[in-house]
């Protein structure tokens, strides 16, 4: 029996040991399953230290708990999660490196006390477990009061002039914080360089403070997450509140409970986005622009700041207003799909709206508040259709996207940028209304217009081709030319105007009109600055018929007879080398002077004996040729059959000398002139009595022969 007792006692001891071991294992497993969940009841449980939670969401648990996973992911402001799979554990599960949770008492952590009820002031060192106000760069935890829950137990985020600047603020579950509390209207500013988190059932409340109207701003550079409650509780709160997102990298604003304006009903409230990084601020939850006091918030996007949306369904709602001075990327098909507040929405001419939805619609007055936009971008893969005419005060960009104008005109003040996109012009016009403008890429327009009253330059992409299927209207004004230039000097830009061309006062350079029909710039007061193809700037001259020359006798001698003192006077014609009348006297009884002057004057001229040096055929009974008024060639045969010219080159025949065969030749006084470079006198057939004039001299008396004796 005793042995049985001993056996029984041993068995009992073994059972107890096993139970203790199981309990320990269960505790470890339970702790592992609650990684990342803050202990909301710490203050009620003996004031144990609470963890600093700097994360967007709890870390997902491994399928099989791993004892090496002992922490949490780093916060968004602290960097990225690093991969560190533990090769010692062959569980096939990728392990991450986690930063252990910061706890109250750690060197850089300030936690609010839990044993004091009522209002705890941030500016009072007694409100903190370290006995001093949080230092610059601190991680701050606002814990719940260790007692019955009441919204009256809270930490007031007051600034008495120190302008707190910390790394993070976490409002734990069932903990409360309130805005303001300085009691003056001096500007109060809180700067959080990391994350601001309101956990489930946590509260960031409005407060009705006695004294002056307060001005309170909180700037968050990391993520802003609200899983609890924003605003409410106090009535007649009079704090002018601004919640600003001013990071220098990617920020996310969201949470399970969404975002609500703060400030109460006796002040003003606003949201401000001033993050100018390329990643900007992404809203992952709806934003209610009306605070608990029914005051509408103004949402302002600063110049160059960027607002994005996590999904197409995220909206700004309520009666608040919008001032868009910066950039926004839309995932919804329309602008109003995100900015659904009913207050005034102002789109600055310096703003940029980017459509990313494949079925985007732009209908002024219907799904966007204004027809006048700043910069318009259709992002890669997106498609947008105009439901009305628009004015783009900045640049219009199609980046691998499609824009359909249908019948709606586009008035463009900035540049036209087509980077691999498609423009469906329909029957619409693109009207360039800015100063100096640029057309980039290749686009097919319906109508393209630019007219200026002041000298401007329109620059075309040297690598692109602009096609105009409708009307091309490009005009400057008198003394104020519209210059058409290439984006690369010396490289021709291409244009294909396929229909109407209306141009005037242009200065064209480096242009290649690839259309089969030349662009006629004649008479348009346009300037050819060189390297242009298939443009016509100067009219081609029409051949003019040469008028018929009329020979009018002039003082310029055309033929001059120059008598010589020889027996053969040879009048020399200048400049007609062929007009050389030659009088030849021979000793034979038959004398054949053969002056054959051929007269060929200019057309239609009538040869009239005038004082001008022309050949005048004046036949006389002595057959005297008178080439010039001062040189009359008269053949005078003598008994010796020689001609003896006088010093005046006048030959006087003896009374017995007669010429035959024409006793009285009567020449006509007219000669038909035929223009030749060297006029030659040609007497008409009636002028020539015989082909050859042969004067006969009186035979010399021969002596009478005497008979021989």
XYZ file of C-alpha atoms in Angstrom:
709
model
C 0.000 0.000 0.000
C 2.828 2.206 0.918
C 4.366 1.509 -2.460
C 1.203 2.321 -4.154
C 1.143 5.551 -2.225
C 4.700 6.266 -3.357
C 3.769 5.406 -6.930
C 0.714 7.543 -6.631
C 2.745 10.418 -5.222
C 5.273 10.134 -8.062
C 2.555 10.152 -10.639
C 1.046 13.232 -9.054
C 4.381 15.023 -9.120
C 4.810 14.153 -12.782
C 1.359 15.490 -13.601
C 2.102 18.735 -11.789
C 5.370 19.142 -13.685
C 3.635 18.523 -16.963
C 0.918 21.018 -16.101
C 3.477 23.689 -15.270
C 5.301 23.025 -18.530
C 2.104 23.259 -20.545
C 1.175 26.465 -18.797
C 4.543 27.981 -19.669
C 4.240 26.922 -23.287
C 0.724 28.341 -23.468
C 1.946 31.617 -22.069
C 4.685 31.821 -24.670
C 2.277 30.986 -27.460
C -0.266 33.491 -26.154
C 2.349 36.217 -26.002
C 3.455 35.379 -29.523
C -0.095 35.597 -30.841
C -0.487 39.140 -29.499
C 2.609 40.622 -31.069
C 2.019 44.265 -31.923
C -1.114 44.672 -29.770
C -0.530 47.312 -27.072
C -1.582 46.491 -23.556
C -4.430 48.889 -23.033
C -4.923 47.887 -19.417
C -1.364 48.501 -18.287
C -2.250 51.508 -16.170
C -4.997 49.611 -14.433
C -2.625 46.718 -13.880
C -0.140 48.228 -11.522
C 1.138 50.942 -13.858
C 3.330 48.624 -15.934
C 5.242 50.186 -18.819
C 3.403 50.499 -22.100
C 4.879 49.873 -25.545
C 5.466 52.551 -28.191
C 3.510 51.500 -31.242
C 4.970 53.002 -34.383
C 3.432 50.955 -37.136
C 0.588 51.118 -39.612
C -0.849 47.672 -38.893
C -0.028 44.629 -36.755
C 2.449 42.203 -38.241
C 0.758 39.132 -39.781
C 1.453 35.969 -37.854
C 3.437 33.099 -39.322
C 1.435 29.950 -40.069
C 3.484 28.274 -37.380
C 4.626 30.496 -34.501
C 8.362 31.088 -34.593
C 10.144 31.859 -31.368
C 12.620 34.050 -33.251
C 9.878 36.522 -34.262
C 10.032 38.622 -31.148
C 9.293 42.164 -32.315
C 7.458 44.438 -34.707
C 8.136 46.064 -37.998
C 9.864 49.421 -37.843
C 7.710 52.515 -38.169
C 7.303 54.334 -41.454
C 9.595 57.133 -40.436
C 12.311 54.826 -39.198
C 13.048 53.003 -42.436
C 12.120 49.814 -44.250
C 11.687 46.304 -42.978
C 14.803 44.208 -43.563
C 14.813 40.580 -44.640
C 16.645 38.317 -42.186
C 15.590 34.731 -42.601
C 17.101 32.698 -39.786
C 19.002 29.803 -41.394
C 19.019 27.962 -38.049
C 15.267 27.467 -38.246
C 14.348 25.259 -41.161
C 10.657 26.122 -41.172
C 10.428 27.355 -44.740
C 9.085 30.684 -43.427
C 10.690 34.007 -44.345
C 11.524 35.870 -41.156
C 11.761 39.653 -40.880
C 13.975 41.767 -38.693
C 11.853 43.566 -36.134
C 12.808 46.440 -33.894
C 11.837 45.640 -30.296
C 8.978 47.789 -28.973
C 10.060 50.949 -27.215
C 8.724 51.037 -23.708
C 8.184 53.682 -21.125
C 11.486 54.088 -19.348
C 13.543 53.658 -22.492
C 16.000 56.508 -23.063
C 13.984 58.268 -25.774
C 10.439 57.500 -24.593
C 8.172 59.835 -22.602
C 4.912 58.410 -21.243
C 2.097 60.300 -19.589
C 1.411 59.451 -15.942
C -1.633 57.342 -15.207
C -2.358 58.199 -11.575
C -3.574 61.753 -12.096
C -7.113 62.480 -13.240
C -8.406 65.568 -14.942
C -6.403 67.672 -17.387
C -2.712 67.040 -17.771
C -0.775 69.758 -19.632
C 1.939 68.808 -22.077
C 3.932 71.822 -20.920
C 3.945 70.566 -17.298
C 6.772 68.177 -16.430
C 4.594 66.563 -13.748
C 2.420 65.118 -16.519
C 5.257 62.800 -17.613
C 6.863 59.753 -16.127
C 10.346 61.272 -16.538
C 9.375 64.438 -14.678
C 10.218 66.673 -17.668
C 8.469 67.652 -20.840
C 9.268 65.466 -23.869
C 12.590 66.296 -25.441
C 13.105 67.087 -29.108
C 12.926 63.882 -31.118
C 11.216 61.916 -28.349
C 8.708 59.101 -28.881
C 5.652 60.088 -26.865
C 2.971 57.737 -25.506
C -0.278 59.100 -24.111
C -1.654 56.437 -21.778
C -5.158 56.116 -20.315
C -5.907 57.202 -16.706
C -5.627 54.442 -14.117
C -9.209 54.583 -13.055
C -12.744 54.846 -14.413
C -12.811 56.043 -17.993
C -13.791 59.661 -18.570
C -13.180 61.992 -21.467
C -12.302 64.605 -18.851
C -9.106 62.736 -18.136
C -6.820 63.766 -20.982
C -3.449 65.252 -21.887
C -3.778 68.764 -23.354
C -1.422 69.360 -26.279
C -0.591 72.906 -25.295
C 2.337 74.989 -26.459
C 3.481 77.818 -24.260
C 6.197 78.925 -26.644
C 8.530 75.962 -26.874
C 6.897 74.609 -30.045
C 7.288 70.896 -29.276
C 9.149 68.896 -31.878
C 9.029 65.129 -31.348
C 9.480 61.986 -33.396
C 6.096 60.331 -32.798
C 2.900 60.541 -30.758
C 0.710 57.551 -29.976
C -2.662 57.871 -28.250
C -3.303 54.458 -26.779
C -6.594 52.613 -26.562
C -9.014 54.399 -24.166
C -6.489 57.227 -23.725
C -7.488 60.824 -24.439
C -5.703 63.917 -25.743
C -7.056 67.394 -26.433
C -5.924 70.274 -28.657
C -4.825 73.616 -27.270
C -4.726 74.800 -23.707
C -2.247 77.668 -23.627
C -4.919 80.193 -22.718
C -3.580 82.752 -25.234
C -3.927 83.502 -28.897
C -0.231 83.024 -29.520
C 0.471 80.481 -32.216
C 0.845 76.946 -30.875
C 2.686 74.533 -33.142
C 3.381 70.836 -32.701
C 5.808 69.184 -35.106
C 5.904 65.406 -35.454
C 8.695 64.222 -37.713
C 7.449 60.636 -37.664
C 3.978 59.096 -37.190
C 0.887 60.217 -35.363
C -1.376 57.327 -34.313
C -4.753 57.149 -32.615
C -5.385 53.563 -31.592
C -8.794 51.920 -31.406
C -10.977 53.697 -28.813
C -8.376 56.417 -28.466
C -9.562 60.042 -28.654
C -8.163 63.337 -30.020
C -10.795 65.790 -28.815
C -11.801 69.409 -29.079
C -11.611 71.451 -25.879
C -13.492 74.513 -24.713
C -10.823 76.627 -23.140
C -11.391 79.694 -21.065
C -9.637 82.838 -22.231
C -8.663 83.983 -25.698
C -9.301 82.304 -28.993
C -6.451 79.879 -29.578
C -4.509 79.122 -32.756
C -3.224 75.577 -32.902
C -1.334 73.749 -35.670
C -0.036 70.203 -35.777
C 2.418 69.244 -38.517
C 2.928 65.574 -39.275
C 5.737 64.411 -41.545
C 5.096 60.666 -41.224
C 1.898 58.644 -41.449
C -1.297 59.796 -39.805
C -3.541 56.926 -38.661
C -6.895 57.236 -36.937
C -8.443 54.026 -35.667
C -10.234 55.907 -32.890
C -12.070 59.244 -32.749
C -11.202 62.764 -33.885
C -13.028 65.826 -32.579
C -16.259 66.158 -30.637
C -16.863 66.112 -26.852
C -16.679 69.852 -26.065
C -19.238 72.365 -27.291
C -18.401 75.970 -28.008
C -14.735 75.079 -28.431
C -12.891 78.069 -29.837
C -9.666 76.799 -31.324
C -8.564 77.698 -34.819
C -7.076 74.366 -35.847
C -4.832 73.367 -38.768
C -3.778 69.780 -39.415
C -0.839 69.843 -41.821
C 0.913 67.021 -43.680
C 4.396 68.278 -44.470
C 6.606 65.244 -45.015
C 9.587 65.059 -47.306
C 8.864 61.501 -48.391
C 5.872 59.255 -48.907
C 3.052 59.771 -46.413
C -0.186 57.897 -45.832
C -3.224 59.436 -44.160
C -5.896 56.930 -43.195
C -7.149 54.551 -40.570
C -10.244 52.506 -39.857
C -12.162 55.531 -38.585
C -11.249 57.971 -41.328
C -10.189 61.597 -40.855
C -12.389 64.305 -39.356
C -11.791 68.020 -39.049
C -10.969 69.370 -35.575
C -11.536 72.673 -33.803
C -15.070 72.920 -32.427
C -17.873 75.287 -33.356
C -16.364 78.589 -32.287
C -13.209 78.465 -34.320
C -11.974 77.568 -37.769
C -10.606 74.340 -39.088
C -8.416 73.371 -42.003
C -6.362 70.680 -43.664
C -3.114 71.625 -45.309
C -0.978 69.460 -47.571
C 2.533 70.840 -48.058
C 4.477 67.668 -48.873
C 6.317 68.465 -52.093
C 8.084 65.140 -52.522
C 7.494 63.134 -55.673
C 5.636 60.543 -53.584
C 3.422 63.080 -51.850
C 0.547 62.299 -49.499
C -1.723 59.347 -50.201
C -5.161 59.424 -48.620
C -6.258 55.898 -47.719
C -9.454 56.854 -45.866
C -12.283 59.310 -46.385
C -11.911 62.829 -45.059
C -14.884 64.560 -43.444
C -14.438 68.291 -43.949
C -17.058 69.190 -41.318
C -15.985 69.176 -37.671
C -18.115 68.192 -34.694
C -19.205 71.818 -34.260
C -20.561 71.875 -37.836
C -17.757 74.109 -39.042
C -16.554 73.454 -42.575
C -12.869 72.940 -43.123
C -10.825 74.415 -45.945
C -8.522 71.912 -47.602
C -5.501 73.537 -49.214
C -2.940 71.798 -51.366
C 0.111 74.054 -51.466
C 2.047 74.864 -54.606
C 4.042 71.834 -55.788
C 2.534 69.629 -53.066
C 1.044 66.322 -54.219
C -2.173 64.568 -53.160
C -2.898 60.999 -54.230
C -5.550 58.444 -53.392
C -5.119 54.798 -52.455
C -8.233 53.668 -54.334
C -10.875 55.240 -56.541
C -13.489 55.345 -53.769
C -11.625 57.657 -51.346
C -13.301 61.050 -51.033
C -13.246 64.406 -49.327
C -16.833 64.862 -48.169
C -18.941 67.430 -46.352
C -19.433 71.129 -46.869
C -15.789 72.100 -46.815
C -13.929 73.931 -49.549
C -10.875 73.196 -51.651
C -7.984 75.320 -52.868
C -5.847 73.300 -55.253
C -2.581 75.119 -55.835
C -0.492 71.975 -56.188
C -0.786 68.583 -57.803
C -3.291 65.796 -57.536
C -3.474 62.334 -59.074
C -6.944 60.922 -59.570
C -7.819 57.236 -59.450
C -11.520 57.909 -59.773
C -12.814 58.591 -63.299
C -13.644 62.188 -62.390
C -12.281 65.024 -60.309
C -15.457 65.146 -58.247
C -15.087 61.448 -57.586
C -12.422 62.332 -55.015
C -13.113 65.983 -54.222
C -16.781 65.572 -53.369
C -17.022 68.378 -50.824
C -19.850 70.758 -51.589
C -18.095 74.001 -50.751
C -16.206 76.204 -53.168
C -13.525 74.364 -55.074
C -10.837 76.509 -56.625
C -8.446 75.088 -59.200
C -5.424 77.345 -59.536
C -3.840 78.020 -62.908
C -0.593 76.732 -61.360
C -2.137 73.412 -60.333
C -1.762 70.045 -62.044
C -4.489 67.432 -62.369
C -3.417 63.974 -63.476
C -6.022 61.495 -64.684
C -5.010 57.849 -64.265
C -8.347 56.116 -64.915
C -8.886 54.496 -68.311
C -12.442 55.888 -68.464
C -11.841 59.422 -67.230
C -14.363 62.148 -68.004
C -13.756 65.894 -68.034
C -17.040 67.760 -68.175
C -16.845 71.265 -66.703
C -19.674 72.051 -64.331
C -20.638 68.390 -64.077
C -17.717 66.348 -62.841
C -15.161 69.092 -62.407
C -16.007 72.492 -60.968
C -14.304 74.678 -63.568
C -13.600 74.760 -67.273
C -10.316 76.510 -66.578
C -7.599 74.166 -65.422
C -3.929 74.531 -64.629
C -1.772 71.768 -66.071
C -3.605 68.750 -67.447
C -1.927 65.337 -67.583
C -3.343 62.115 -68.972
C -1.137 59.451 -67.385
C 0.188 56.298 -69.073
C -2.579 53.842 -69.804
C -5.305 56.352 -69.018
C -7.989 57.636 -71.327
C -9.942 60.874 -70.996
C -12.906 62.241 -72.919
C -13.947 65.877 -72.956
C -17.571 66.601 -72.234
C -17.165 70.327 -72.846
C -14.680 72.934 -73.984
C -11.793 73.554 -71.610
C -9.023 76.071 -71.096
C -5.679 74.707 -69.981
C -3.731 77.527 -68.377
C -0.553 75.465 -68.146
C 0.698 72.544 -70.201
C -1.314 69.688 -71.677
C 0.462 66.322 -71.568
C -0.521 62.961 -73.031
C 1.977 60.439 -71.696
C 1.224 57.212 -73.509
C -2.463 57.977 -73.038
C -5.520 58.915 -75.082
C -7.412 62.192 -75.100
C -10.637 62.475 -77.099
C -11.917 65.964 -77.797
C -15.016 64.932 -79.763
C -16.453 68.402 -80.623
C -14.989 70.343 -77.720
C -12.306 72.955 -78.296
C -9.141 73.154 -76.237
C -7.716 76.594 -75.497
C -4.098 76.056 -74.503
C -1.936 78.685 -72.836
C 1.086 76.470 -72.204
C 2.783 73.773 -74.249
C 1.375 70.757 -76.058
C 3.285 67.610 -75.008
C 2.455 64.340 -76.705
C 4.745 61.577 -75.471
C 3.554 58.511 -77.311
C -0.082 59.410 -76.758
C -3.088 59.602 -79.056
C -5.225 62.671 -79.656
C -8.632 61.990 -81.167
C -9.397 65.462 -82.450
C -12.878 64.836 -83.793
C -14.177 68.134 -85.149
C -12.598 70.199 -82.386
C -9.958 72.907 -82.591
C -6.790 73.329 -80.603
C -6.277 77.048 -80.123
C -2.860 78.156 -78.909
C -3.429 81.330 -76.893
C -0.197 81.648 -74.934
C 2.950 83.659 -75.608
C 5.887 81.547 -76.796
C 4.681 77.967 -77.047
C 6.001 74.524 -78.011
C 4.421 71.521 -79.711
C 6.229 68.292 -78.791
C 5.793 64.824 -80.207
C 3.643 63.943 -83.205
C -0.065 64.785 -83.260
C -2.915 64.789 -85.746
C -5.077 67.874 -85.253
C -8.354 68.799 -86.846
C -7.940 72.578 -86.686
C -4.781 74.184 -85.310
C -4.783 77.913 -84.625
C -2.345 80.486 -83.317
C -2.725 84.217 -83.960
C -0.717 86.920 -82.229
C -0.647 90.705 -82.060
C 2.819 90.737 -80.468
C 5.861 88.996 -81.893
C 5.919 85.413 -80.594
C 7.596 82.094 -81.358
C 5.924 78.744 -81.930
C 8.478 75.934 -81.617
C 7.928 72.551 -83.239
C 9.538 69.279 -82.196
C 12.369 68.572 -84.630
C 11.652 64.840 -84.360
C 7.874 65.034 -84.700
C 5.298 65.515 -87.437
C 2.221 67.699 -87.029
C -0.711 66.775 -89.257
C -3.659 69.148 -89.708
C -6.653 67.607 -91.424
C -8.787 70.729 -91.151
C -7.686 74.354 -91.094
C -4.184 75.515 -90.316
C -4.420 79.126 -89.141
C -1.060 80.700 -88.266
C -0.869 84.487 -88.260
C 1.188 87.294 -86.840
C 0.536 90.953 -87.476
C 2.204 93.858 -89.223
C 5.623 94.356 -87.696
C 4.918 91.596 -85.160
C 5.734 88.325 -86.863
C 4.875 84.870 -85.611
C 8.116 82.902 -85.858
C 7.959 79.184 -86.612
C 11.074 77.436 -85.362
C 12.564 73.976 -84.864
C 13.400 72.682 -81.410
C 16.827 71.884 -82.842
C 18.360 74.636 -84.961
C 19.134 73.401 -88.448
C 16.953 70.299 -88.151
C 13.721 70.523 -90.105
C 10.400 70.119 -88.345
C 7.671 68.432 -90.361
C 4.170 69.650 -91.012
C 1.410 68.170 -93.158
C -1.429 70.664 -93.736
C -3.957 68.630 -95.662
C -6.684 71.194 -96.190
C -7.081 74.939 -95.701
C -3.950 76.991 -95.036
C -4.446 80.517 -93.723
C -1.144 82.220 -93.015
C 0.148 85.774 -92.704
C 3.090 87.651 -91.204
C 5.166 84.550 -90.506
C 8.906 84.106 -90.088
C 9.606 80.514 -91.103
C 12.791 78.536 -90.601
C 13.789 74.840 -90.808
C 10.353 73.699 -91.978
C 9.573 70.712 -94.175
C 6.079 70.709 -95.625
C 5.641 67.022 -96.420
C 2.280 67.570 -98.083
C 2.234 67.243 -101.861
C 0.917 70.798 -102.211
C 3.341 73.567 -101.388
C 2.421 76.154 -98.766
C 1.997 79.393 -100.706
C 3.304 82.296 -98.667
C 3.420 84.714 -101.597
C 1.718 87.982 -100.707
C 1.319 87.034 -97.028
C 4.056 89.363 -95.744
C 5.948 86.310 -94.550
C 9.712 85.880 -94.280
C 11.824 82.955 -95.431
C 14.587 82.547 -92.827
C 16.100 79.566 -94.601
C 16.156 75.774 -94.788
C 12.492 75.488 -95.746
C 11.137 72.810 -98.051
C 7.936 73.015 -100.117
C 7.155 76.594 -99.082
C 6.791 79.316 -101.719
C 7.700 82.841 -100.631
C 8.456 84.556 -104.006
C 6.294 84.341 -107.125
C 7.914 82.691 -110.173
C 8.334 85.404 -112.924
C 6.172 84.947 -116.060
C 8.199 85.136 -119.349
C 7.575 88.475 -121.127
C 7.529 88.463 -125.037
C 10.312 90.539 -126.615
C 8.704 93.598 -128.251
C 9.216 94.053 -132.014
C 12.029 96.508 -132.551
C 11.210 99.509 -134.718
C 14.181 100.918 -136.556
C 14.228 104.622 -135.982
C 17.090 106.478 -137.635
C 19.300 107.870 -134.962
C 22.444 109.979 -135.008
C 24.373 106.782 -134.391
C 25.915 105.876 -137.739
C 25.148 102.402 -138.916
C 27.082 102.583 -142.185
C 29.747 105.154 -143.098
C 31.187 105.475 -146.580
C 34.734 106.695 -146.318
C 36.179 107.745 -149.695
C 39.849 107.137 -150.236
C 42.171 109.073 -152.498
C 42.755 105.964 -154.568
C 41.125 105.263 -157.831
C 39.001 102.756 -156.038
C 37.083 104.601 -153.347
C 35.916 102.134 -150.776
C 33.300 103.544 -148.417
C 33.665 101.694 -145.164
C 30.545 100.879 -143.231
C 30.797 100.826 -139.468
C 29.802 98.588 -137.722
C 28.637 96.533 -140.784
C 31.765 94.992 -142.146
C 29.999 93.777 -145.306
C 28.735 97.124 -146.567
C 31.734 98.175 -148.668
C 30.712 99.704 -152.007
C 33.630 99.387 -154.391
C 33.913 101.502 -157.542
C 36.315 99.871 -159.956
C 37.662 101.644 -163.037
C 39.380 99.513 -165.603
C 41.313 100.407 -168.697
C 39.100 98.232 -170.776
C 36.317 99.726 -172.776
C 33.870 98.039 -170.456
C 33.791 99.328 -166.914
C 31.888 97.297 -164.414
C 31.538 99.034 -161.077
C 29.939 96.537 -158.778
C 28.704 98.232 -155.694
C 26.158 95.829 -154.399
C 25.158 97.415 -151.116
C 22.738 95.163 -149.363
C 20.555 97.138 -147.019
C 18.981 95.254 -144.128
C 17.631 97.828 -141.635
C 15.457 97.094 -138.612
C 11.902 95.861 -139.122
C 9.206 98.172 -140.443
C 11.662 100.990 -140.899
C 11.176 103.051 -144.060
C 14.450 104.108 -145.578
C 14.213 107.810 -146.237
C 17.160 109.893 -147.339
C 17.944 111.806 -144.204
C 20.994 113.570 -142.856
C 21.789 110.388 -140.978
C 24.655 108.319 -142.349
C 22.623 105.741 -144.219
C 23.045 104.449 -147.721
C 20.790 106.213 -150.171
C 20.714 104.837 -153.651
C 20.346 107.858 -155.901
C 20.825 106.761 -159.494
C 21.379 109.616 -161.948
C 22.156 109.659 -165.625
C 25.714 109.401 -164.415
C 24.895 106.470 -162.062
C 26.121 108.275 -158.980
C 25.898 106.366 -155.638
C 25.632 108.633 -152.649
C 26.366 106.622 -149.471
C 26.480 109.682 -147.227
C 25.605 113.319 -147.643
C 29.293 114.220 -147.728
C 30.611 111.365 -149.782
C 29.188 111.000 -153.264
C 30.947 108.411 -155.391
C 30.862 109.570 -159.022
C 32.616 107.470 -161.608
C 34.497 109.624 -164.103
C 36.063 107.612 -166.941
C 38.849 109.503 -168.711
C 40.506 108.782 -171.999
C 42.914 106.770 -169.996
C 40.046 104.989 -168.279
C 41.156 106.071 -164.810
C 39.191 107.609 -162.008
C 40.674 110.657 -160.391
C 38.905 111.452 -157.153
C 38.998 114.972 -155.885
C 40.143 115.787 -152.363
C 36.506 115.702 -151.436
C 36.270 112.221 -152.830
C 33.945 113.437 -155.605
C 34.532 111.987 -158.998
C 33.453 114.174 -161.925
C 33.045 112.423 -165.252
C 33.706 114.232 -168.488
C 30.711 115.457 -170.486
C 31.166 112.702 -172.962
C 30.956 109.908 -170.428
C 27.659 108.103 -170.334
C 26.472 104.982 -168.634
C 24.371 102.306 -170.249
C 22.350 100.131 -170.441
C 19.770 102.130 -168.548
C 19.467 105.638 -169.859
C 17.313 106.883 -166.982
C 16.991 104.379 -164.153
C 14.332 105.392 -161.690
C 14.803 103.759 -158.305
C 12.166 103.760 -155.663
C 12.795 105.726 -152.534
C 11.681 103.042 -150.132
C 13.508 100.078 -148.774
C 12.090 97.330 -146.610
C 14.150 97.009 -143.406
C 14.909 93.586 -141.898
C 16.443 93.746 -138.370
C 19.825 92.163 -138.088
C 22.564 92.794 -135.552
C 24.434 94.612 -138.344
C 22.031 96.351 -140.751
C 22.884 95.900 -144.451
C 21.189 98.049 -147.064
C 19.286 95.954 -149.523
C 17.745 97.912 -152.432
C 14.474 96.624 -153.752
C 14.375 95.069 -157.249
C 13.132 98.377 -158.661
C 16.273 100.090 -157.471
C 18.617 97.946 -159.577
C 18.396 98.841 -163.287
C 20.711 95.996 -164.276
C 22.629 93.466 -162.261
C 25.860 95.118 -163.430
C 26.316 98.751 -164.358
C 28.849 98.953 -167.222
C 29.722 102.527 -168.284
C 30.986 102.828 -171.816
C 33.692 105.372 -172.546
C 33.774 107.194 -175.898
C 36.174 105.249 -178.133
C 39.432 106.934 -178.649
C 39.812 108.189 -182.310
C 41.982 105.789 -184.101
C 44.371 107.221 -186.719
C 43.390 106.793 -190.342
C 45.668 104.387 -191.991
C 47.574 105.724 -194.964
C 48.232 103.511 -197.853
C 51.747 102.387 -198.245
C 53.617 103.939 -201.054
